[in-house]
PDB file of C-alpha atoms and ligand atoms in Angstrom:
ATOM      1  CA  MET A1153      86.222  81.515 124.014  1.00 89.00           C
ATOM      2  CA  THR A1154      86.336  83.592 120.772  1.00 94.00           C
ATOM      3  CA  ARG A1155      82.723  82.829 119.886  1.00 93.00           C
ATOM      4  CA  ILE A1156      81.450  83.746 123.384  1.00 93.00           C
ATOM      5  CA  ALA A1157      83.444  86.973 123.357  1.00 94.00           C
ATOM      6  CA  TYR A1158      82.177  88.090 119.950  1.00 95.00           C
ATOM      7  CA  ASP A1159      78.607  87.077 120.866  1.00 95.00           C
ATOM      8  CA  THR A1160      78.969  89.416 123.858  1.00 94.00           C
ATOM      9  CA  VAL A1161      80.396  92.389 121.989  1.00 94.00           C
ATOM     10  CA  ALA A1162      78.496  92.055 118.701  1.00 96.00           C
ATOM     11  CA  GLU A1163      76.278  95.149 118.924  1.00 94.00           C
ATOM     12  CA  SER A1164      79.044  97.429 120.262  1.00 94.00           C
ATOM     13  CA  TYR A1165      81.523  96.051 117.700  1.00 93.00           C
ATOM     14  CA  ALA A1166      79.187  96.952 114.865  1.00 94.00           C
ATOM     15  CA  ASP A1167      78.803 100.513 116.183  1.00 94.00           C
ATOM     16  CA  LEU A1168      82.554 101.012 116.579  1.00 91.00           C
ATOM     17  CA  VAL A1169      83.707  99.721 113.245  1.00 93.00           C
ATOM     18  CA  ARG A1170      80.895 100.974 111.021  1.00 90.00           C
ATOM     19  CA  GLY A1171      82.891 103.875 109.500  1.00 91.00           C
ATOM     20  CA  GLU A1172      86.350 102.599 110.342  1.00 92.00           C
ATOM     21  CA  LEU A1173      87.399 102.049 106.702  1.00 94.00           C
ATOM     22  CA  ASP A1174      86.559 105.645 105.764  1.00 94.00           C
ATOM     23  CA  GLY A1175      89.607 107.507 104.447  1.00 93.00           C
ATOM     24  CA  ARG A1176      91.825 104.392 104.650  1.00 96.00           C
ATOM     25  CA  HIS A1177      93.161 104.571 101.124  1.00 97.00           C
ATOM     26  CA  LEU A1178      95.644 101.681 101.445  1.00 98.00           C
ATOM     27  CA  GLU A1179      92.939  99.267 102.697  1.00 98.00           C
ATOM     28  CA  HIS A1180      90.528 100.495  99.994  1.00 98.00           C
ATOM     29  CA  GLY A1181      93.274  99.883  97.436  1.00 98.00           C
ATOM     30  CA  LEU A1182      93.933  96.356  98.676  1.00 98.00           C
ATOM     31  CA  LEU A1183      90.262  95.421  98.621  1.00 98.00           C
ATOM     32  CA  ALA A1184      89.828  96.998  95.149  1.00 98.00           C
ATOM     33  CA  THR A1185      92.916  95.128  93.915  1.00 98.00           C
ATOM     34  CA  PHE A1186      91.437  91.858  95.281  1.00 98.00           C
ATOM     35  CA  ALA A1187      88.126  92.614  93.477  1.00 98.00           C
ATOM     36  CA  ASP A1188      89.994  93.388  90.279  1.00 98.00           C
ATOM     37  CA  ARG A1189      92.201  90.251  90.318  1.00 98.00           C
ATOM     38  CA  VAL A1190      89.854  87.586  91.699  1.00 98.00           C
ATOM     39  CA  PRO A1191      88.395  85.213  89.091  1.00 98.00           C
ATOM     40  CA  ALA A1192      84.646  85.333  88.379  1.00 98.00           C
ATOM     41  CA  GLY A1193      82.496  83.522  90.941  1.00 98.00           C
ATOM     42  CA  GLU A1194      81.402  83.529  94.555  1.00 98.00           C
ATOM     43  CA  VAL A1195      83.710  85.032  97.148  1.00 98.00           C
ATOM     44  CA  LEU A1196      83.636  84.350 100.947  1.00 98.00           C
ATOM     45  CA  GLU A1197      84.504  86.726 103.721  1.00 98.00           C
ATOM     46  CA  VAL A1198      85.506  84.379 106.550  1.00 98.00           C
ATOM     47  CA  GLY A1199      85.228  85.939 110.023  1.00 98.00           C
ATOM     48  CA  CYS A1200      82.936  88.665 108.675  1.00 98.00           C
ATOM     49  CA  GLY A1201      81.807  89.941 112.050  1.00 97.00           C
ATOM     50  CA  SER A1202      79.109  92.607 111.581  1.00 97.00           C
ATOM     51  CA  GLY A1203      79.529  92.519 107.813  1.00 98.00           C
ATOM     52  CA  ARG A1204      81.111  95.897 107.003  1.00 97.00           C
ATOM     53  CA  ILE A1205      83.824  94.336 104.791  1.00 98.00           C
ATOM     54  CA  THR A1206      81.292  91.966 103.219  1.00 98.00           C
ATOM     55  CA  GLU A1207      79.250  95.052 102.259  1.00 98.00           C
ATOM     56  CA  HIS A1208      82.366  96.799 100.941  1.00 98.00           C
ATOM     57  CA  VAL A1209      83.293  93.767  98.813  1.00 98.00           C
ATOM     58  CA  HIS A1210      79.709  93.575  97.537  1.00 98.00           C
ATOM     59  CA  ARG A1211      79.892  97.253  96.516  1.00 98.00           C
ATOM     60  CA  LEU A1212      83.072  96.435  94.578  1.00 98.00           C
ATOM     61  CA  GLY A1213      80.868  94.220  92.409  1.00 98.00           C
ATOM     62  CA  LEU A1214      81.534  90.758  93.860  1.00 98.00           C
ATOM     63  CA  ASP A1215      79.070  88.043  94.757  1.00 98.00           C
ATOM     64  CA  VAL A1216      80.029  87.610  98.391  1.00 98.00           C
ATOM     65  CA  THR A1217      78.859  85.550 101.379  1.00 98.00           C
ATOM     66  CA  GLY A1218      79.918  86.410 104.930  1.00 98.00           C
ATOM     67  CA  ILE A1219      80.715  83.626 107.409  1.00 98.00           C
ATOM     68  CA  ASP A1220      81.365  83.953 111.107  1.00 98.00           C
ATOM     69  CA  LEU A1221      81.805  81.812 114.210  1.00 98.00           C
ATOM     70  CA  SER A1222      79.533  84.098 116.273  1.00 98.00           C
ATOM     71  CA  PRO A1223      75.769  83.691 115.811  1.00 98.00           C
ATOM     72  CA  ASN A1224      75.227  87.146 117.360  1.00 98.00           C
ATOM     73  CA  MET A1225      77.599  88.737 114.861  1.00 98.00           C
ATOM     74  CA  ILE A1226      75.725  87.025 112.057  1.00 98.00           C
ATOM     75  CA  ASP A1227      72.407  88.318 113.448  1.00 98.00           C
ATOM     76  CA  VAL A1228      73.833  91.876 113.438  1.00 98.00           C
ATOM     77  CA  ALA A1229      75.258  91.471 109.914  1.00 98.00           C
ATOM     78  CA  ARG A1230      71.893  90.229 108.561  1.00 98.00           C
ATOM     79  CA  ARG A1231      70.112  93.175 110.207  1.00 98.00           C
ATOM     80  CA  GLU A1232      72.677  95.774 108.922  1.00 97.00           C
ATOM     81  CA  TYR A1233      72.971  94.333 105.423  1.00 98.00           C
ATOM     82  CA  PRO A1234      69.713  92.433 104.706  1.00 98.00           C
ATOM     83  CA  HIS A1235      70.526  92.249 100.977  1.00 98.00           C
ATOM     84  CA  LEU A1236      73.588  90.067 101.652  1.00 98.00           C
ATOM     85  CA  ARG A1237      74.074  86.358 102.549  1.00 98.00           C
ATOM     86  CA  PHE A1238      75.522  85.583 105.989  1.00 98.00           C
ATOM     87  CA  LEU A1239      76.101  82.150 107.543  1.00 98.00           C
ATOM     88  CA  VAL A1240      77.327  80.881 110.883  1.00 98.00           C
ATOM     89  CA  GLY A1241      80.417  78.736 110.356  1.00 98.00           C
ATOM     90  CA  SER A1242      84.136  78.337 111.027  1.00 98.00           C
ATOM     91  CA  MET A1243      87.043  78.888 108.692  1.00 98.00           C
ATOM     92  CA  GLU A1244      88.542  75.736 110.245  1.00 98.00           C
ATOM     93  CA  SER A1245      85.852  73.597 108.534  1.00 98.00           C
ATOM     94  CA  LEU A1246      83.919  75.375 105.799  1.00 98.00           C
ATOM     95  CA  ASP A1247      80.637  74.048 104.485  1.00 97.00           C
ATOM     96  CA  ALA A1248      81.800  74.370 100.869  1.00 97.00           C
ATOM     97  CA  ARG A1249      82.900  71.908  98.176  1.00 98.00           C
ATOM     98  CA  ASP A1250      86.490  71.578  97.025  1.00 98.00           C
ATOM     99  CA  ASN A1251      87.448  74.120  94.399  1.00 98.00           C
ATOM    100  CA  SER A1252      84.135  75.944  94.615  1.00 98.00           C
ATOM    101  CA  VAL A1253      84.802  79.589  95.499  1.00 98.00           C
ATOM    102  CA  ALA A1254      86.705  82.223  93.517  1.00 98.00           C
ATOM    103  CA  GLY A1255      88.313  83.923  96.474  1.00 98.00           C
ATOM    104  CA  ILE A1256      88.398  84.407 100.222  1.00 98.00           C
ATOM    105  CA  VAL A1257      88.878  87.525 102.332  1.00 98.00           C
ATOM    106  CA  ALA A1258      89.923  87.001 105.950  1.00 98.00           C
ATOM    107  CA  TRP A1259      90.050  90.570 107.320  1.00 98.00           C
ATOM    108  CA  TYR A1260      91.384  90.559 110.849  1.00 98.00           C
ATOM    109  CA  SER A1261      89.845  87.171 111.483  1.00 98.00           C
ATOM    110  CA  ILE A1262      92.841  84.779 111.535  1.00 98.00           C
ATOM    111  CA  ILE A1263      94.056  86.735 114.553  1.00 97.00           C
ATOM    112  CA  HIS A1264      92.190  84.580 117.094  1.00 97.00           C
ATOM    113  CA  THR A1265      93.545  81.264 115.906  1.00 97.00           C
ATOM    114  CA  PRO A1266      96.708  80.062 117.679  1.00 97.00           C
ATOM    115  CA  PRO A1267      99.516  80.361 115.114  1.00 97.00           C
ATOM    116  CA  GLU A1268     100.282  76.634 115.329  1.00 98.00           C
ATOM    117  CA  HIS A1269      96.730  75.939 114.015  1.00 98.00           C
ATOM    118  CA  LEU A1270      96.942  78.362 111.126  1.00 98.00           C
ATOM    119  CA  PRO A1271      98.554  75.860 108.642  1.00 98.00           C
ATOM    120  CA  ALA A1272      95.392  73.744 108.958  1.00 98.00           C
ATOM    121  CA  VAL A1273      93.234  76.890 108.378  1.00 98.00           C
ATOM    122  CA  PHE A1274      95.170  77.828 105.225  1.00 98.00           C
ATOM    123  CA  ALA A1275      94.846  74.215 103.996  1.00 98.00           C
ATOM    124  CA  GLU A1276      91.091  74.471 104.472  1.00 98.00           C
ATOM    125  CA  LEU A1277      90.939  77.820 102.641  1.00 98.00           C
ATOM    126  CA  ASN A1278      93.057  76.298  99.819  1.00 98.00           C
ATOM    127  CA  ARG A1279      90.733  73.294  99.630  1.00 98.00           C
ATOM    128  CA  VAL A1280      87.617  75.379  98.855  1.00 98.00           C
ATOM    129  CA  VAL A1281      89.218  77.938  96.493  1.00 98.00           C
ATOM    130  CA  VAL A1282      89.363  77.216  92.757  1.00 98.00           C
ATOM    131  CA  PRO A1283      92.823  76.901  91.127  1.00 98.00           C
ATOM    132  CA  ASP A1284      93.971  80.480  90.493  1.00 98.00           C
ATOM    133  CA  GLY A1285      91.539  81.715  93.170  1.00 98.00           C
ATOM    134  CA  LEU A1286      92.646  84.541  95.411  1.00 98.00           C
ATOM    135  CA  LEU A1287      93.157  84.926  99.177  1.00 98.00           C
ATOM    136  CA  LEU A1288      93.384  88.269 100.997  1.00 98.00           C
ATOM    137  CA  LEU A1289      94.497  88.420 104.665  1.00 98.00           C
ATOM    138  CA  ALA A1290      94.688  91.382 107.072  1.00 98.00           C
ATOM    139  CA  PHE A1291      96.193  91.071 110.535  1.00 98.00           C
ATOM    140  CA  GLN A1292      98.096  92.928 113.260  1.00 98.00           C
ATOM    141  CA  SER A1293     101.845  92.487 112.814  1.00 98.00           C
ATOM    142  CA  GLY A1294     104.020  91.218 115.654  1.00 97.00           C
ATOM    143  CA  ASP A1295     104.844  88.021 117.418  1.00 96.00           C
ATOM    144  CA  GLU A1296     102.814  87.717 120.637  1.00 96.00           C
ATOM    145  CA  ARG A1297      99.616  86.495 122.231  1.00 96.00           C
ATOM    146  CA  VAL A1298      97.451  89.182 123.866  1.00 95.00           C
ATOM    147  CA  ARG A1299      94.811  88.108 126.429  1.00 94.00           C
ATOM    148  CA  LEU A1300      91.845  90.450 126.136  1.00 90.00           C
ATOM    149  CA  GLU A1301      89.755  90.877 129.271  1.00 91.00           C
ATOM    150  CA  HIS A1302      87.941  93.994 128.155  1.00 89.00           C
ATOM    151  CA  ALA A1303      86.865  94.867 124.624  1.00 89.00           C
ATOM    152  CA  TYR A1304      84.326  97.162 122.965  1.00 89.00           C
ATOM    153  CA  GLY A1305      82.997  98.205 126.423  1.00 90.00           C
ATOM    154  CA  HIS A1306      82.422  94.651 127.713  1.00 90.00           C
ATOM    155  CA  SER A1307      84.155  92.242 130.060  1.00 91.00           C
ATOM    156  CA  VAL A1308      85.287  89.288 127.980  1.00 89.00           C
ATOM    157  CA  SER A1309      88.111  86.749 127.912  1.00 89.00           C
ATOM    158  CA  TYR A1310      89.745  85.722 124.680  1.00 91.00           C
ATOM    159  CA  ASP A1311      93.052  85.790 122.897  1.00 92.00           C
ATOM    160  CA  ALA A1312      94.338  87.748 119.920  1.00 96.00           C
ATOM    161  CA  TYR A1313      97.636  86.968 118.185  1.00 97.00           C
ATOM    162  CA  ARG A1314      99.950  89.450 116.536  1.00 98.00           C
ATOM    163  CA  LEU A1315     101.492  87.601 113.595  1.00 98.00           C
ATOM    164  CA  ASP A1316     104.757  87.754 111.780  1.00 98.00           C
ATOM    165  CA  LEU A1317     104.317  88.569 108.086  1.00 98.00           C
ATOM    166  CA  ASP A1318     107.202  86.325 106.973  1.00 98.00           C
ATOM    167  CA  ALA A1319     105.873  83.410 109.000  1.00 98.00           C
ATOM    168  CA  ILE A1320     102.367  83.842 107.651  1.00 98.00           C
ATOM    169  CA  ALA A1321     103.690  84.135 104.065  1.00 98.00           C
ATOM    170  CA  ALA A1322     105.637  80.891 104.549  1.00 98.00           C
ATOM    171  CA  MET A1323     102.540  79.089 105.853  1.00 98.00           C
ATOM    172  CA  VAL A1324     100.463  80.346 102.919  1.00 98.00           C
ATOM    173  CA  VAL A1325     103.101  79.128 100.490  1.00 98.00           C
ATOM    174  CA  ASP A1326     103.175  75.710 102.229  1.00 98.00           C
ATOM    175  CA  ALA A1327      99.392  75.587 101.794  1.00 98.00           C
ATOM    176  CA  ASN A1328      99.785  75.754  98.008  1.00 98.00           C
ATOM    177  CA  PHE A1329      99.365  79.505  97.384  1.00 98.00           C
ATOM    178  CA  ASP A1330     101.767  81.877  95.564  1.00 98.00           C
ATOM    179  CA  VAL A1331     102.141  85.200  97.330  1.00 98.00           C
ATOM    180  CA  GLU A1332     101.353  88.171  95.037  1.00 98.00           C
ATOM    181  CA  VAL A1333     101.194  91.150  97.418  1.00 98.00           C
ATOM    182  CA  ARG A1334     102.767  91.743 100.844  1.00 98.00           C
ATOM    183  CA  VAL A1335     102.177  95.009 102.675  1.00 98.00           C
ATOM    184  CA  HIS A1336     103.516  96.017 106.030  1.00 98.00           C
ATOM    185  CA  ARG A1337     102.635  99.476 107.339  1.00 98.00           C
ATOM    186  CA  ALA A1338     103.282 101.557 110.439  1.00 97.00           C
ATOM    187  CA  PRO A1339     100.454 102.002 112.965  1.00 97.00           C
ATOM    188  CA  VAL A1340      97.970 104.834 112.357  1.00 93.00           C
ATOM    189  CA  GLY A1341      95.909 106.627 115.027  1.00 89.00           C
ATOM    190  CA  TYR A1342      94.863 104.346 117.908  1.00 86.00           C
ATOM    191  CA  GLU A1343      96.494 101.210 116.451  1.00 93.00           C
ATOM    192  CA  PRO A1344      99.061  99.753 118.893  1.00 94.00           C
ATOM    193  CA  THR A1345     100.979  97.717 116.272  1.00 96.00           C
ATOM    194  CA  PRO A1346     102.009  97.801 112.616  1.00 98.00           C
ATOM    195  CA  GLN A1347      99.503  96.152 110.282  1.00 98.00           C
ATOM    196  CA  ALA A1348     100.082  93.490 107.656  1.00 98.00           C
ATOM    197  CA  TYR A1349      98.240  92.441 104.471  1.00 98.00           C
ATOM    198  CA  LEU A1350      98.930  89.535 102.201  1.00 98.00           C
ATOM    199  CA  MET A1351      97.347  88.538  98.876  1.00 98.00           C
ATOM    200  CA  ALA A1352      98.038  85.062  97.461  1.00 98.00           C
ATOM    201  CA  ARG A1353      96.783  82.918  94.585  1.00 98.00           C
ATOM    202  CA  LYS A1354      96.113  79.175  94.721  1.00 98.00           C
ATOM    203  CA  ARG A1355      98.483  77.345  92.432  1.00 97.00           C
ATOM    204  CA  PRO A1356      96.900  75.677  89.460  1.00 94.00           C
ATOM    205  CA  SER A1357      97.140  71.951  90.183  1.00 73.00           C
TER     206      SER A1357
HETATM  207  C1  LIG B1434      88.146  91.464 114.591  1.00 50.34           C
HETATM  208  S1  LIG B1434      86.678  90.719 114.009  1.00 50.34           S
HETATM  209  C2  LIG B1434      86.738  91.158 112.276  1.00 50.34           C
HETATM  210  C3  LIG B1434      85.383  91.179 111.626  1.00 50.34           C
HETATM  211  C4  LIG B1434      85.356  91.725 110.202  1.00 50.34           C
HETATM  212  N1  LIG B1434      86.179  90.959 109.317  1.00 50.34           N
HETATM  213  C5  LIG B1434      85.728  93.186 110.188  1.00 50.34           C
HETATM  214  O1  LIG B1434      86.846  93.513 109.727  1.00 50.34           O
HETATM  215  O2  LIG B1434      84.963  94.006 110.730  1.00 50.34           O
HETATM  216  C6  LIG B1434      87.121  88.991 113.974  1.00 50.34           C
HETATM  217  C7  LIG B1434      85.918  88.120 113.608  1.00 50.34           C
HETATM  218  O3  LIG B1434      86.417  86.807 113.280  1.00 50.34           O
HETATM  219  C8  LIG B1434      85.546  85.856 113.780  1.00 50.34           C
HETATM  220  N2  LIG B1434      86.259  84.590 113.855  1.00 50.34           N
HETATM  221  C9  LIG B1434      87.301  84.287 114.668  1.00 50.34           C
HETATM  222  N3  LIG B1434      87.698  83.043 114.474  1.00 50.34           N
HETATM  223  C10 LIG B1434      86.910  82.507 113.491  1.00 50.34           C
HETATM  224  C11 LIG B1434      86.847  81.246 112.854  1.00 50.34           C
HETATM  225  N4  LIG B1434      87.632  80.243 113.183  1.00 50.34           N
HETATM  226  N5  LIG B1434      85.903  81.072 111.894  1.00 50.34           N
HETATM  227  C12 LIG B1434      85.019  82.055 111.589  1.00 50.34           C
HETATM  228  N6  LIG B1434      85.081  83.285 112.171  1.00 50.34           N
HETATM  229  C13 LIG B1434      85.986  83.504 113.114  1.00 50.34           C
HETATM  230  C14 LIG B1434      85.038  86.408 115.083  1.00 50.34           C
HETATM  231  O4  LIG B1434      83.833  85.786 115.523  1.00 50.34           O
HETATM  232  C15 LIG B1434      84.896  87.875 114.732  1.00 50.34           C
HETATM  233  O5  LIG B1434      83.612  88.208 114.284  1.00 50.34           O
END
């Protein structure tokens, strides 16, 4: 459902979000803090969509690979940012060795996974991150499922979940991360909900 929806909207999505981070100082600060605190090594952006955050992270000096469920999104990302690596894949089962990546950014991409499946996703992210590696999450705050029948100018059918920051923090801790940064902010502009951000570090084992 999610893959088909993002395959359908890929081109329009890329057009709509291209400059969306401009002037967003808090988000710039969070991504810069991630870049500053992540250990040396390769970083993944899981659920990279059209690649705008992958490019941002690259410009912050990191060696980053973008991964997304939607082949059409990956085609758009490769066309927009031909100097970067993009792969089709799922954060539920990453094609990466245990303890092999320095950090993972999941920027508004855990929002399509039913909350009851997120513990398994965080366990998978923990598996591939090195001890002391860093995780950065962004998501809409709340506690509800929203069925989307129209998005980015297209008829689609998929779900998005607004997620409770305390609940997500507890899941991340259960998955063997220590939370370092939690941010909850009021909606800005067109946003219908508050937004939440969480940065967490894998415990040394
Ligand atoms: C709202 S978009 C965010 C894209 C990008 N991070 C950005 O901020 O522009 C959500 C993306 O997550 C991807 N996605 C959803 N579930 C995924 C999963 N299990 N594994 C990989 N990608 C996923 C979707 O295909 C979509 O491209």
